[in-house]
Structures are given as structure tokens and as C-alpha cells.
Amino acid sequence: MFGSFIVLTMAGFFLIYSVTDDITQSSREAAIADANDAMDIIDQQMRSFGFDYANSDALASIVTAAIQRGSSSGRYQIQFLTAVGGYATPNLNVSVIPVSIRDAVREEPQLVHYIPITVTYKDGTTGPGLVIAAGGGTERDHFEVFFIFSFEQETRILAVVRAAVGLSGMVVLFGIGVVASVVSRQTLTPLRVARRAAEKLASGELTQLMPVRGTDDLAQLAASMNHMANQLQQRIRAWEQLSRLQQRFVSDVSHELRTPLTTVRMAVDVLYDKRETLPEVQNKSIELLNKELTRFEALLSELLEISRFDAGAADLDLDEKDLVDLIRAEMEVLTDVAETTGSQLILHGECEATAFIDSRRISRLVRNLLTNAIEHGEGKPIDIYVAATPEVVAFAVRDHGVGFTEAEGKQLFNRFWRADPARARHIGGTGLGLSISQEDVNLHQGWIHAWGRLGEGAQFRVVLPKSEDVVITSSPISLIPADAPQEADNEDS
């Protein structure tokens, strides 16, 4: 619309300029022609008069006839100058004749001179005009005639033209606006509907279909989007069904394995207790069997826990506990394991960090994070930080081992995912620990975040509310450790 206004304005100015130039040029050429005709008549009469300026009656007759011709036509007024005096059309304001054209006609009387001027009309208004000057006679008895042409009529014509162009432009602009409004209503409205439908599809509202009207491109677009929505809905239902089948399979297999596994455990325990009486080869086989069976039981236990999360059957057994006591207890359990890798567990910021938590789940959470730190800590010290505010308690586990990349950080909490499946592992290794830890934190309405850099280690931070009615908005422990490299991003407060 704005572009149309600019184009119409430019076209209007060009049209007005062209018309003004044409009318001005035509009027000037017509005025010069009229002045030449009048000058020819005056020159003939003056020659027949013999330039006898002493005969005032004859001179007055010639001048009066010239003035009457100009007045009757309404085209011009005259000032007539001779060596003995001057004559002019009554009420003519001779001051409008520039001095420059008077000088020019004296110097070159044989030429026709003209110059634009501003003429004062009878009603007091002013407007454009033209002065045409010519000379005649002999060198001794010369005369000068000044024709003052008024372009009042041309000015009125141009005013009418300007008004007509302006009105036409407004009408055209209004018409364009109406057409643009109708076209936009017919085209943009369906596009807005399509945009809103796409936004609803993106938000998961797959049942919101677009109305299909007609057979044009927009109708085909609506039909295509509806078809896409139906296909997405079918795919999602198929994926949901497959996910339910997978969850059911894991749950059923986990439960079905418990009974034979219990029997195997009983048999292994009997053999393990008598391993000292067995030959060395059998003794090592029994120890290996007991170790792998223990890992299998841990995996089975984690699968059962995952199945409870998927089924929505996991709940909390809240009790007021001191987070520092839980962390210290898990550190004592894992001290020997840490020493075998060369790592040292160091607790910082011991404080009163009492909160209503499920001690079993939080203990498992702490154990998982410490186990991961020991496994990936490369034998370097492992720092555990604890802090509390009136609303939340928090702790962080910082190791200085291999760390992880940004891409790996996005998959840390995925089930069965490991950063390097080919690495030799000494403890853990199911790939479910962090996933279960995240579910435990979510049950508490808490936060769990991870920071890491390759070769700079990693830090896992957990923030828990002190009570169920607390909404976490900030953490007393920064996600980025204080000893992190300077180029680390500011990811969290």
C-alpha cells in the first residue's frame, strides 16, 4: 500500500510537471506570435504615419487602436514609448516591466525580447505573466512597445489540472486500498489460518485441521497440512504403542527374571561360602560368577526401578534427613573403591542441610554420582560441595578426569548411554544410573545439571527443596566450578 502511494505520488508530480511545462511553453509561443502580429500592424501604421511625432492626434490614434486590440482580446496590455512621450493601457502597473528588458530593447531594437514576470491582477492577487518587448522606426525616430501578457487563465487551468490529478490519485489510491484489502483478505487470511494450524501442530494439537474450500493452491495447502497432521497422528500413536510395548517388555522380563535369579543367587552363595575348599581354578570361577551375578542383580534392580517410573508407580517416602549425613555415609562406603583408583573423596562446606527427602532415593543418587566421578576421575581428587539456603539444599560432585563434550552432555541422562562404550570399566556400567538419578530428582521437584569440558573434568549439581511447597528458583552452588577454565560458558547461576 505504501509503495502504491509512492508510485502514484511520483506519477502525479510527473504529470503535473509535464502539463505545466506544455501549457507554459504553448502560452509563451502564442504570446510571442500575438506580439509579433501586433508589432507588424503598429510598425506598418507608424511607417505610413512617417514617424511624425509632432502630429499627436495621429500618434494617439495608432496607440489607442493598439491598446484596444489588446484589451478586446484580453490577452495583453501595452506600454508604448516614443522619443516625445509614452502611452499605456489604463491602470497598467508599468513597474512590473523589468529594467533589464528595457535596456535590452534599446540596445537591440531589431530583436524580440521576452522575460517572465509576476503580474498583479485586479483582485489584488498575483500570478505568472510574460513581458515581450520590441522596437521599431528609424535610428532617430525609434519607438518601443512592451506587451504585458497575463497567464491568469492558464493558472486557473493548471489549478484545475492539479485538483483533477490529486482527486484522481486519491480515488485510485482508495481503489487500490479496497482491492488490496479484498485480495489480502482472500489470500492472507487463509495463510494466517495455516500459520495457526502449523503452530498447533507443533504444539501437539494434531486434531486441529484446516478447513478446505475450493480447489486453488491454498485449498491444496490446507489439504496437505491436514494429511500431514493425520500422518503425524498415526505415527505418534504407533510410537506410543511401541513405547508401551517396550516398557511392558522390560517390566515383564525384569519380574520374570527375579525368580530364577533368586535360585541362582542361593546356589552361588553356597558355592561362594565353600570356595576356599575348592581347587584354585574353581575358586576363581566362583568369585567371578559371584561378581557378575551381583552386577546382573544391580542391572535387574535398575530395570525394575525404570519400569516403575514408566508406569507412574514410583512414589516418595519423605522424612526429615540431613543431606550431609547421607553424603558422608556414601563416602565411607566408597572410600575403598576410590582408593583402588587413586582418587580421594573430599567433602567441602559441611553445614546444616536438613530437608524432607526420600533418603533411599537420595542415597542412591549420591552413590551414582560418586561412582561416576570415581570411574571417570582418572585417579585425581574428587570434591563434594554442600550448601543450603532457607528454601533449598544443594550438593555438587566435581571430578578432574576426562570430562565430556557439549554433544555428550546432551545425552548424559539418556538410558543405556555411555560416553565411551569401548572404555575398560571397573565399577558400574549399566548406563541407567544417571537416568534413574534424574527421575529421583524430578520426583523431589528438584534440579540436576551437569557441566563438563574434555580434559578438565566434570561437575554434577543437585538442588532439592527443603519441603514440598517450595519452588526452586536459584541455587546456592554454581553449576560451573570455581576452578573451571576461563573460556567456559556462563551456563547457570
PDB file of C-alpha atoms in Angstrom, residues 134-417:
ATOM      1  CA  ALA A 134      10.257  45.047 -29.479  1.00  0.00           C
ATOM      2  CA  GLY A 135      11.455  48.225 -31.136  1.00  0.00           C
ATOM      3  CA  GLY A 136      10.768  49.923 -34.472  1.00  0.00           C
ATOM      4  CA  GLY A 137      11.216  53.054 -36.505  1.00  0.00           C
ATOM      5  CA  THR A 138      14.462  54.692 -37.512  1.00  0.00           C
ATOM      6  CA  GLU A 139      17.577  55.321 -35.519  1.00  0.00           C
ATOM      7  CA  ARG A 140      16.464  58.907 -34.935  1.00  0.00           C
ATOM      8  CA  ASP A 141      12.705  58.315 -34.697  1.00  0.00           C
ATOM      9  CA  HIS A 142      12.559  54.984 -32.967  1.00  0.00           C
ATOM     10  CA  PHE A 143       9.763  53.675 -30.713  1.00  0.00           C
ATOM     11  CA  GLU A 144       9.449  50.809 -28.191  1.00  0.00           C
ATOM     12  CA  VAL A 145       6.451  48.640 -27.445  1.00  0.00           C
ATOM     13  CA  PHE A 146       6.109  46.466 -24.318  1.00  0.00           C
ATOM     14  CA  PHE A 147       3.414  43.792 -24.326  1.00  0.00           C
ATOM     15  CA  ILE A 148       2.434  42.539 -20.837  1.00  0.00           C
ATOM     16  CA  PHE A 149       0.718  39.137 -21.110  1.00  0.00           C
ATOM     17  CA  SER A 150      -1.139  37.717 -18.114  1.00  0.00           C
ATOM     18  CA  PHE A 151      -1.337  33.938 -17.705  1.00  0.00           C
ATOM     19  CA  GLU A 152      -4.277  34.093 -15.313  1.00  0.00           C
ATOM     20  CA  GLN A 153      -6.358  31.779 -17.448  1.00  0.00           C
ATOM     21  CA  GLU A 154      -3.509  29.304 -17.761  1.00  0.00           C
ATOM     22  CA  THR A 155      -3.028  29.474 -13.983  1.00  0.00           C
ATOM     23  CA  ARG A 156      -6.690  28.567 -13.443  1.00  0.00           C
ATOM     24  CA  ILE A 157      -6.340  25.711 -15.929  1.00  0.00           C
ATOM     25  CA  LEU A 158      -3.281  24.394 -14.098  1.00  0.00           C
ATOM     26  CA  ALA A 159      -5.120  24.650 -10.778  1.00  0.00           C
ATOM     27  CA  VAL A 160      -7.964  22.602 -12.237  1.00  0.00           C
ATOM     28  CA  VAL A 161      -5.460  20.076 -13.608  1.00  0.00           C
ATOM     29  CA  ARG A 162      -3.703  19.795 -10.232  1.00  0.00           C
ATOM     30  CA  ALA A 163      -7.014  19.327  -8.452  1.00  0.00           C
ATOM     31  CA  ALA A 164      -8.096  16.715 -11.002  1.00  0.00           C
ATOM     32  CA  VAL A 165      -4.793  14.830 -10.707  1.00  0.00           C
ATOM     33  CA  GLY A 166      -4.944  14.952  -6.910  1.00  0.00           C
ATOM     34  CA  LEU A 167      -8.565  13.800  -6.818  1.00  0.00           C
ATOM     35  CA  SER A 168      -7.875  11.076  -9.365  1.00  0.00           C
ATOM     36  CA  GLY A 169      -4.870   9.953  -7.353  1.00  0.00           C
ATOM     37  CA  MET A 170      -6.958   9.771  -4.183  1.00  0.00           C
ATOM     38  CA  VAL A 171      -9.665   7.811  -5.987  1.00  0.00           C
ATOM     39  CA  VAL A 172      -7.093   5.434  -7.489  1.00  0.00           C
ATOM     40  CA  LEU A 173      -5.344   5.063  -4.140  1.00  0.00           C
ATOM     41  CA  PHE A 174      -8.642   4.348  -2.439  1.00  0.00           C
ATOM     42  CA  GLY A 175      -9.439   1.805  -5.142  1.00  0.00           C
ATOM     43  CA  ILE A 176      -6.056   0.166  -4.701  1.00  0.00           C
ATOM     44  CA  GLY A 177      -6.648   0.071  -0.959  1.00  0.00           C
ATOM     45  CA  VAL A 178     -10.015  -1.593  -1.438  1.00  0.00           C
ATOM     46  CA  VAL A 179      -8.582  -4.103  -3.909  1.00  0.00           C
ATOM     47  CA  ALA A 180      -5.588  -4.767  -1.671  1.00  0.00           C
ATOM     48  CA  SER A 181      -7.869  -5.270   1.308  1.00  0.00           C
ATOM     49  CA  VAL A 182     -10.038  -7.725  -0.612  1.00  0.00           C
ATOM     50  CA  VAL A 183      -7.027  -9.568  -2.017  1.00  0.00           C
ATOM     51  CA  SER A 184      -5.306  -9.704   1.371  1.00  0.00           C
ATOM     52  CA  ARG A 185      -8.495 -10.940   2.980  1.00  0.00           C
ATOM     53  CA  GLN A 186      -8.743 -13.690   0.382  1.00  0.00           C
ATOM     54  CA  THR A 187      -5.057 -14.658   0.499  1.00  0.00           C
ATOM     55  CA  LEU A 188      -3.577 -13.597   3.834  1.00  0.00           C
ATOM     56  CA  THR A 189      -6.482 -14.849   5.936  1.00  0.00           C
ATOM     57  CA  PRO A 190      -6.029 -18.464   4.758  1.00  0.00           C
ATOM     58  CA  LEU A 191      -2.269 -18.066   5.295  1.00  0.00           C
ATOM     59  CA  ARG A 192      -2.891 -16.894   8.866  1.00  0.00           C
ATOM     60  CA  VAL A 193      -5.148 -19.884   9.381  1.00  0.00           C
ATOM     61  CA  ALA A 194      -2.375 -22.098   8.004  1.00  0.00           C
ATOM     62  CA  ARG A 195       0.169 -20.479  10.337  1.00  0.00           C
ATOM     63  CA  ARG A 196      -2.048 -21.004  13.374  1.00  0.00           C
ATOM     64  CA  ALA A 197      -2.685 -24.585  12.299  1.00  0.00           C
ATOM     65  CA  ALA A 198       1.070 -25.163  11.922  1.00  0.00           C
ATOM     66  CA  GLU A 199       1.665 -23.723  15.411  1.00  0.00           C
ATOM     67  CA  LYS A 200      -0.973 -26.045  16.828  1.00  0.00           C
ATOM     68  CA  LEU A 201       0.619 -28.983  15.033  1.00  0.00           C
ATOM     69  CA  ALA A 202       3.981 -28.009  16.510  1.00  0.00           C
ATOM     70  CA  SER A 203       2.438 -27.875  19.987  1.00  0.00           C
ATOM     71  CA  GLY A 204       0.952 -31.345  19.548  1.00  0.00           C
ATOM     72  CA  GLU A 205      -2.688 -30.459  18.742  1.00  0.00           C
ATOM     73  CA  LEU A 206      -2.931 -32.840  15.809  1.00  0.00           C
ATOM     74  CA  THR A 207      -6.729 -32.900  15.798  1.00  0.00           C
ATOM     75  CA  GLN A 208      -6.968 -29.238  14.724  1.00  0.00           C
ATOM     76  CA  LEU A 209      -7.466 -29.442  10.951  1.00  0.00           C
ATOM     77  CA  MET A 210      -7.679 -26.630   8.415  1.00  0.00           C
ATOM     78  CA  PRO A 211     -10.916 -26.021   6.502  1.00  0.00           C
ATOM     79  CA  VAL A 212     -10.607 -26.901   2.795  1.00  0.00           C
ATOM     80  CA  ARG A 213     -12.548 -24.550   0.498  1.00  0.00           C
ATOM     81  CA  GLY A 214     -12.311 -24.598  -3.267  1.00  0.00           C
ATOM     82  CA  THR A 215      -9.623 -26.104  -5.447  1.00  0.00           C
ATOM     83  CA  ASP A 216      -6.973 -23.357  -5.541  1.00  0.00           C
ATOM     84  CA  ASP A 217      -3.421 -23.554  -4.191  1.00  0.00           C
ATOM     85  CA  LEU A 218      -4.496 -22.503  -0.698  1.00  0.00           C
ATOM     86  CA  ALA A 219      -7.075 -25.274  -0.612  1.00  0.00           C
ATOM     87  CA  GLN A 220      -4.408 -27.762  -1.681  1.00  0.00           C
ATOM     88  CA  LEU A 221      -2.124 -26.397   1.051  1.00  0.00           C
ATOM     89  CA  ALA A 222      -4.870 -26.946   3.624  1.00  0.00           C
ATOM     90  CA  ALA A 223      -5.449 -30.484   2.366  1.00  0.00           C
ATOM     91  CA  SER A 224      -1.704 -31.209   2.503  1.00  0.00           C
ATOM     92  CA  MET A 225      -1.421 -29.916   6.072  1.00  0.00           C
ATOM     93  CA  ASN A 226      -4.434 -31.962   7.138  1.00  0.00           C
ATOM     94  CA  HIS A 227      -2.875 -35.032   5.554  1.00  0.00           C
ATOM     95  CA  MET A 228       0.395 -34.300   7.329  1.00  0.00           C
ATOM     96  CA  ALA A 229      -1.436 -33.947  10.650  1.00  0.00           C
ATOM     97  CA  ASN A 230      -3.173 -37.276  10.124  1.00  0.00           C
ATOM     98  CA  GLN A 231       0.103 -38.968   9.230  1.00  0.00           C
ATOM     99  CA  LEU A 232       1.826 -37.485  12.278  1.00  0.00           C
ATOM    100  CA  GLN A 233      -1.025 -38.598  14.498  1.00  0.00           C
ATOM    101  CA  GLN A 234      -0.780 -42.143  13.168  1.00  0.00           C
ATOM    102  CA  ARG A 235       2.998 -42.177  13.586  1.00  0.00           C
ATOM    103  CA  ILE A 236       2.790 -40.856  17.121  1.00  0.00           C
ATOM    104  CA  ARG A 237       0.171 -43.436  18.047  1.00  0.00           C
ATOM    105  CA  ALA A 238       2.371 -46.155  16.592  1.00  0.00           C
ATOM    106  CA  TRP A 239       5.391 -44.865  18.525  1.00  0.00           C
ATOM    107  CA  GLU A 240       3.360 -44.600  21.705  1.00  0.00           C
ATOM    108  CA  GLN A 241       2.148 -48.149  21.268  1.00  0.00           C
ATOM    109  CA  LEU A 242       5.701 -49.339  20.580  1.00  0.00           C
ATOM    110  CA  SER A 243       6.952 -47.447  23.632  1.00  0.00           C
ATOM    111  CA  ARG A 244       4.282 -49.065  25.783  1.00  0.00           C
ATOM    112  CA  LEU A 245       5.213 -52.476  24.419  1.00  0.00           C
ATOM    113  CA  GLN A 246       8.880 -51.834  25.160  1.00  0.00           C
ATOM    114  CA  GLN A 247       8.110 -50.662  28.665  1.00  0.00           C
ATOM    115  CA  ARG A 248       5.864 -53.669  29.226  1.00  0.00           C
ATOM    116  CA  PHE A 249       8.563 -55.974  27.859  1.00  0.00           C
ATOM    117  CA  VAL A 250      11.211 -54.535  30.204  1.00  0.00           C
ATOM    118  CA  SER A 251       8.862 -54.744  33.167  1.00  0.00           C
ATOM    119  CA  ASP A 252       7.757 -58.303  32.391  1.00  0.00           C
ATOM    120  CA  VAL A 253      11.277 -59.550  31.688  1.00  0.00           C
ATOM    121  CA  SER A 254      12.603 -57.922  34.862  1.00  0.00           C
ATOM    122  CA  HIS A 255       9.927 -59.522  37.006  1.00  0.00           C
ATOM    123  CA  GLU A 256      10.229 -62.900  35.305  1.00  0.00           C
ATOM    124  CA  LEU A 257      13.995 -62.958  35.876  1.00  0.00           C
ATOM    125  CA  ARG A 258      13.747 -62.349  39.599  1.00  0.00           C
ATOM    126  CA  THR A 259      12.608 -65.864  40.466  1.00  0.00           C
ATOM    127  CA  PRO A 260      15.309 -67.820  38.565  1.00  0.00           C
ATOM    128  CA  LEU A 261      17.864 -65.228  39.608  1.00  0.00           C
ATOM    129  CA  THR A 262      16.979 -65.798  43.265  1.00  0.00           C
ATOM    130  CA  THR A 263      17.559 -69.502  42.803  1.00  0.00           C
ATOM    131  CA  VAL A 264      20.875 -68.891  41.083  1.00  0.00           C
ATOM    132  CA  ARG A 265      21.874 -66.487  43.853  1.00  0.00           C
ATOM    133  CA  MET A 266      21.157 -69.112  46.515  1.00  0.00           C
ATOM    134  CA  ALA A 267      23.287 -71.658  44.672  1.00  0.00           C
ATOM    135  CA  VAL A 268      26.126 -69.207  44.110  1.00  0.00           C
ATOM    136  CA  ASP A 269      26.076 -68.168  47.771  1.00  0.00           C
ATOM    137  CA  VAL A 270      26.501 -71.817  48.815  1.00  0.00           C
ATOM    138  CA  LEU A 271      29.401 -72.270  46.406  1.00  0.00           C
ATOM    139  CA  TYR A 272      30.914 -68.904  47.365  1.00  0.00           C
ATOM    140  CA  ASP A 273      30.914 -69.804  51.045  1.00  0.00           C
ATOM    141  CA  LYS A 274      32.821 -73.046  50.266  1.00  0.00           C
ATOM    142  CA  ARG A 275      35.187 -71.551  47.673  1.00  0.00           C
ATOM    143  CA  GLU A 276      38.203 -71.930  49.968  1.00  0.00           C
ATOM    144  CA  THR A 277      37.805 -75.699  49.893  1.00  0.00           C
ATOM    145  CA  LEU A 278      37.722 -75.850  46.127  1.00  0.00           C
ATOM    146  CA  PRO A 279      40.681 -76.004  43.749  1.00  0.00           C
ATOM    147  CA  GLU A 280      42.145 -72.636  42.662  1.00  0.00           C
ATOM    148  CA  VAL A 281      40.593 -72.643  39.207  1.00  0.00           C
ATOM    149  CA  GLN A 282      37.144 -73.382  40.594  1.00  0.00           C
ATOM    150  CA  ASN A 283      37.688 -70.844  43.374  1.00  0.00           C
ATOM    151  CA  LYS A 284      38.376 -68.045  40.849  1.00  0.00           C
ATOM    152  CA  SER A 285      35.435 -69.172  38.743  1.00  0.00           C
ATOM    153  CA  ILE A 286      33.114 -68.938  41.753  1.00  0.00           C
ATOM    154  CA  GLU A 287      34.403 -65.436  42.606  1.00  0.00           C
ATOM    155  CA  LEU A 288      33.932 -64.305  39.010  1.00  0.00           C
ATOM    156  CA  LEU A 289      30.444 -65.823  38.940  1.00  0.00           C
ATOM    157  CA  ASN A 290      29.523 -64.066  42.194  1.00  0.00           C
ATOM    158  CA  LYS A 291      30.816 -60.735  40.882  1.00  0.00           C
ATOM    159  CA  GLU A 292      28.960 -60.928  37.568  1.00  0.00           C
ATOM    160  CA  LEU A 293      25.801 -62.135  39.307  1.00  0.00           C
ATOM    161  CA  THR A 294      25.972 -59.125  41.608  1.00  0.00           C
ATOM    162  CA  ARG A 295      26.222 -56.826  38.583  1.00  0.00           C
ATOM    163  CA  PHE A 296      23.331 -58.651  36.944  1.00  0.00           C
ATOM    164  CA  GLU A 297      21.219 -58.189  40.087  1.00  0.00           C
ATOM    165  CA  ALA A 298      22.065 -54.469  40.081  1.00  0.00           C
ATOM    166  CA  LEU A 299      21.001 -54.197  36.443  1.00  0.00           C
ATOM    167  CA  LEU A 300      17.797 -56.057  37.123  1.00  0.00           C
ATOM    168  CA  SER A 301      17.058 -53.815  40.097  1.00  0.00           C
ATOM    169  CA  GLU A 302      17.586 -50.721  37.961  1.00  0.00           C
ATOM    170  CA  LEU A 303      15.368 -52.091  35.195  1.00  0.00           C
ATOM    171  CA  LEU A 304      12.606 -52.684  37.734  1.00  0.00           C
ATOM    172  CA  GLU A 305      13.050 -49.126  39.022  1.00  0.00           C
ATOM    173  CA  ILE A 306      12.839 -47.763  35.472  1.00  0.00           C
ATOM    174  CA  SER A 307       9.657 -49.758  34.868  1.00  0.00           C
ATOM    175  CA  ARG A 308       8.127 -48.175  37.991  1.00  0.00           C
ATOM    176  CA  PHE A 309       8.957 -44.707  36.676  1.00  0.00           C
ATOM    177  CA  ASP A 310       7.436 -45.539  33.296  1.00  0.00           C
ATOM    178  CA  ALA A 311       4.301 -46.907  34.922  1.00  0.00           C
ATOM    179  CA  GLY A 312       3.984 -43.859  37.186  1.00  0.00           C
ATOM    180  CA  ALA A 313       4.119 -46.123  40.227  1.00  0.00           C
ATOM    181  CA  ALA A 314       7.199 -44.506  41.801  1.00  0.00           C
ATOM    182  CA  ASP A 315       6.453 -42.523  44.952  1.00  0.00           C
ATOM    183  CA  LEU A 316       8.364 -40.780  47.706  1.00  0.00           C
ATOM    184  CA  ASP A 317       8.823 -41.786  51.322  1.00  0.00           C
ATOM    185  CA  LEU A 318       9.662 -38.372  52.711  1.00  0.00           C
ATOM    186  CA  ASP A 319      11.387 -37.907  56.031  1.00  0.00           C
ATOM    187  CA  GLU A 320      13.454 -35.127  57.535  1.00  0.00           C
ATOM    188  CA  LYS A 321      17.076 -36.047  56.931  1.00  0.00           C
ATOM    189  CA  ASP A 322      20.426 -34.303  56.957  1.00  0.00           C
ATOM    190  CA  LEU A 323      21.908 -34.296  53.455  1.00  0.00           C
ATOM    191  CA  VAL A 324      25.445 -34.065  54.855  1.00  0.00           C
ATOM    192  CA  ASP A 325      24.959 -37.284  56.842  1.00  0.00           C
ATOM    193  CA  LEU A 326      23.723 -39.124  53.741  1.00  0.00           C
ATOM    194  CA  ILE A 327      26.687 -37.921  51.677  1.00  0.00           C
ATOM    195  CA  ARG A 328      29.181 -38.791  54.400  1.00  0.00           C
ATOM    196  CA  ALA A 329      27.706 -42.299  54.709  1.00  0.00           C
ATOM    197  CA  GLU A 330      28.044 -42.946  50.978  1.00  0.00           C
ATOM    198  CA  MET A 331      31.587 -41.594  51.001  1.00  0.00           C
ATOM    199  CA  GLU A 332      32.536 -44.095  53.688  1.00  0.00           C
ATOM    200  CA  VAL A 333      31.082 -46.957  51.642  1.00  0.00           C
ATOM    201  CA  LEU A 334      33.022 -45.906  48.511  1.00  0.00           C
ATOM    202  CA  THR A 335      36.290 -44.897  50.164  1.00  0.00           C
ATOM    203  CA  ASP A 336      37.933 -48.256  49.495  1.00  0.00           C
ATOM    204  CA  VAL A 337      36.756 -48.237  45.884  1.00  0.00           C
ATOM    205  CA  ALA A 338      38.116 -44.703  45.409  1.00  0.00           C
ATOM    206  CA  GLU A 339      41.482 -45.678  46.877  1.00  0.00           C
ATOM    207  CA  THR A 340      41.820 -48.534  44.393  1.00  0.00           C
ATOM    208  CA  THR A 341      41.693 -45.952  41.577  1.00  0.00           C
ATOM    209  CA  GLY A 342      43.922 -43.465  43.402  1.00  0.00           C
ATOM    210  CA  SER A 343      41.143 -40.901  43.955  1.00  0.00           C
ATOM    211  CA  GLN A 344      40.437 -39.139  47.242  1.00  0.00           C
ATOM    212  CA  LEU A 345      36.930 -38.072  48.283  1.00  0.00           C
ATOM    213  CA  ILE A 346      36.945 -34.601  49.883  1.00  0.00           C
ATOM    214  CA  LEU A 347      33.826 -33.033  51.469  1.00  0.00           C
ATOM    215  CA  HIS A 348      33.581 -29.210  51.472  1.00  0.00           C
ATOM    216  CA  GLY A 349      31.149 -26.812  53.121  1.00  0.00           C
ATOM    217  CA  GLU A 350      29.687 -29.052  55.806  1.00  0.00           C
ATOM    218  CA  CYS A 351      26.627 -27.250  57.126  1.00  0.00           C
ATOM    219  CA  GLU A 352      23.127 -27.872  58.381  1.00  0.00           C
ATOM    220  CA  ALA A 353      21.352 -29.165  55.274  1.00  0.00           C
ATOM    221  CA  THR A 354      18.198 -30.752  56.643  1.00  0.00           C
ATOM    222  CA  ALA A 355      15.300 -31.332  54.246  1.00  0.00           C
ATOM    223  CA  PHE A 356      12.288 -33.571  53.735  1.00  0.00           C
ATOM    224  CA  ILE A 357      13.634 -36.133  51.282  1.00  0.00           C
ATOM    225  CA  ASP A 358      13.392 -39.827  50.400  1.00  0.00           C
ATOM    226  CA  SER A 359      16.643 -40.994  51.977  1.00  0.00           C
ATOM    227  CA  ARG A 360      16.746 -44.218  49.938  1.00  0.00           C
ATOM    228  CA  ARG A 361      16.488 -42.397  46.616  1.00  0.00           C
ATOM    229  CA  ILE A 362      18.844 -39.556  47.555  1.00  0.00           C
ATOM    230  CA  SER A 363      21.410 -42.034  48.916  1.00  0.00           C
ATOM    231  CA  ARG A 364      21.246 -43.908  45.630  1.00  0.00           C
ATOM    232  CA  LEU A 365      21.583 -40.592  43.780  1.00  0.00           C
ATOM    233  CA  VAL A 366      24.704 -39.653  45.763  1.00  0.00           C
ATOM    234  CA  ARG A 367      26.138 -43.149  45.241  1.00  0.00           C
ATOM    235  CA  ASN A 368      25.591 -42.946  41.473  1.00  0.00           C
ATOM    236  CA  LEU A 369      27.285 -39.551  41.183  1.00  0.00           C
ATOM    237  CA  LEU A 370      30.241 -40.577  43.363  1.00  0.00           C
ATOM    238  CA  THR A 371      30.632 -43.834  41.446  1.00  0.00           C
ATOM    239  CA  ASN A 372      30.677 -41.974  38.119  1.00  0.00           C
ATOM    240  CA  ALA A 373      33.230 -39.483  39.485  1.00  0.00           C
ATOM    241  CA  ILE A 374      35.485 -42.317  40.684  1.00  0.00           C
ATOM    242  CA  GLU A 375      35.158 -44.170  37.378  1.00  0.00           C
ATOM    243  CA  HIS A 376      35.987 -41.115  35.235  1.00  0.00           C
ATOM    244  CA  GLY A 377      38.188 -39.180  37.672  1.00  0.00           C
ATOM    245  CA  GLU A 378      41.477 -40.556  36.359  1.00  0.00           C
ATOM    246  CA  GLY A 379      42.766 -41.073  39.926  1.00  0.00           C
ATOM    247  CA  LYS A 380      42.528 -37.348  40.774  1.00  0.00           C
ATOM    248  CA  PRO A 381      40.822 -35.879  43.885  1.00  0.00           C
ATOM    249  CA  ILE A 382      37.034 -35.722  43.893  1.00  0.00           C
ATOM    250  CA  ASP A 383      35.421 -32.713  45.611  1.00  0.00           C
ATOM    251  CA  ILE A 384      31.923 -32.789  47.106  1.00  0.00           C
ATOM    252  CA  TYR A 385      30.378 -29.392  47.892  1.00  0.00           C
ATOM    253  CA  VAL A 386      27.319 -28.881  50.115  1.00  0.00           C
ATOM    254  CA  ALA A 387      25.338 -25.659  50.652  1.00  0.00           C
ATOM    255  CA  ALA A 388      21.902 -24.656  51.873  1.00  0.00           C
ATOM    256  CA  THR A 389      19.505 -21.714  51.979  1.00  0.00           C
ATOM    257  CA  PRO A 390      16.254 -21.326  53.928  1.00  0.00           C
ATOM    258  CA  GLU A 391      14.411 -22.869  50.939  1.00  0.00           C
ATOM    259  CA  VAL A 392      16.762 -25.411  49.323  1.00  0.00           C
ATOM    260  CA  VAL A 393      19.696 -27.737  49.889  1.00  0.00           C
ATOM    261  CA  ALA A 394      22.280 -28.450  47.223  1.00  0.00           C
ATOM    262  CA  PHE A 395      25.356 -30.509  46.609  1.00  0.00           C
ATOM    263  CA  ALA A 396      27.812 -30.883  43.739  1.00  0.00           C
ATOM    264  CA  VAL A 397      30.281 -33.631  42.814  1.00  0.00           C
ATOM    265  CA  ARG A 398      33.366 -32.357  40.994  1.00  0.00           C
ATOM    266  CA  ASP A 399      35.961 -34.604  39.368  1.00  0.00           C
ATOM    267  CA  HIS A 400      39.055 -33.638  37.391  1.00  0.00           C
ATOM    268  CA  GLY A 401      39.079 -36.521  34.945  1.00  0.00           C
ATOM    269  CA  VAL A 402      38.272 -36.956  31.281  1.00  0.00           C
ATOM    270  CA  GLY A 403      35.165 -34.729  31.246  1.00  0.00           C
ATOM    271  CA  PHE A 404      32.816 -34.727  28.268  1.00  0.00           C
ATOM    272  CA  THR A 405      31.943 -32.702  25.164  1.00  0.00           C
ATOM    273  CA  GLU A 406      28.924 -30.470  24.719  1.00  0.00           C
ATOM    274  CA  ALA A 407      27.280 -33.061  22.443  1.00  0.00           C
ATOM    275  CA  GLU A 408      27.874 -35.786  25.018  1.00  0.00           C
ATOM    276  CA  GLY A 409      26.460 -33.547  27.739  1.00  0.00           C
ATOM    277  CA  LYS A 410      23.084 -33.536  25.964  1.00  0.00           C
ATOM    278  CA  GLN A 411      22.891 -37.341  26.218  1.00  0.00           C
ATOM    279  CA  LEU A 412      24.201 -37.914  29.747  1.00  0.00           C
ATOM    280  CA  PHE A 413      20.784 -38.635  31.229  1.00  0.00           C
ATOM    281  CA  ASN A 414      19.598 -40.882  28.386  1.00  0.00           C
ATOM    282  CA  ARG A 415      19.022 -44.513  29.245  1.00  0.00           C
ATOM    283  CA  PHE A 416      21.798 -47.008  28.452  1.00  0.00           C
ATOM    284  CA  TRP A 417      24.023 -44.250  27.067  1.00  0.00           C
TER     285      TRP A 417
END
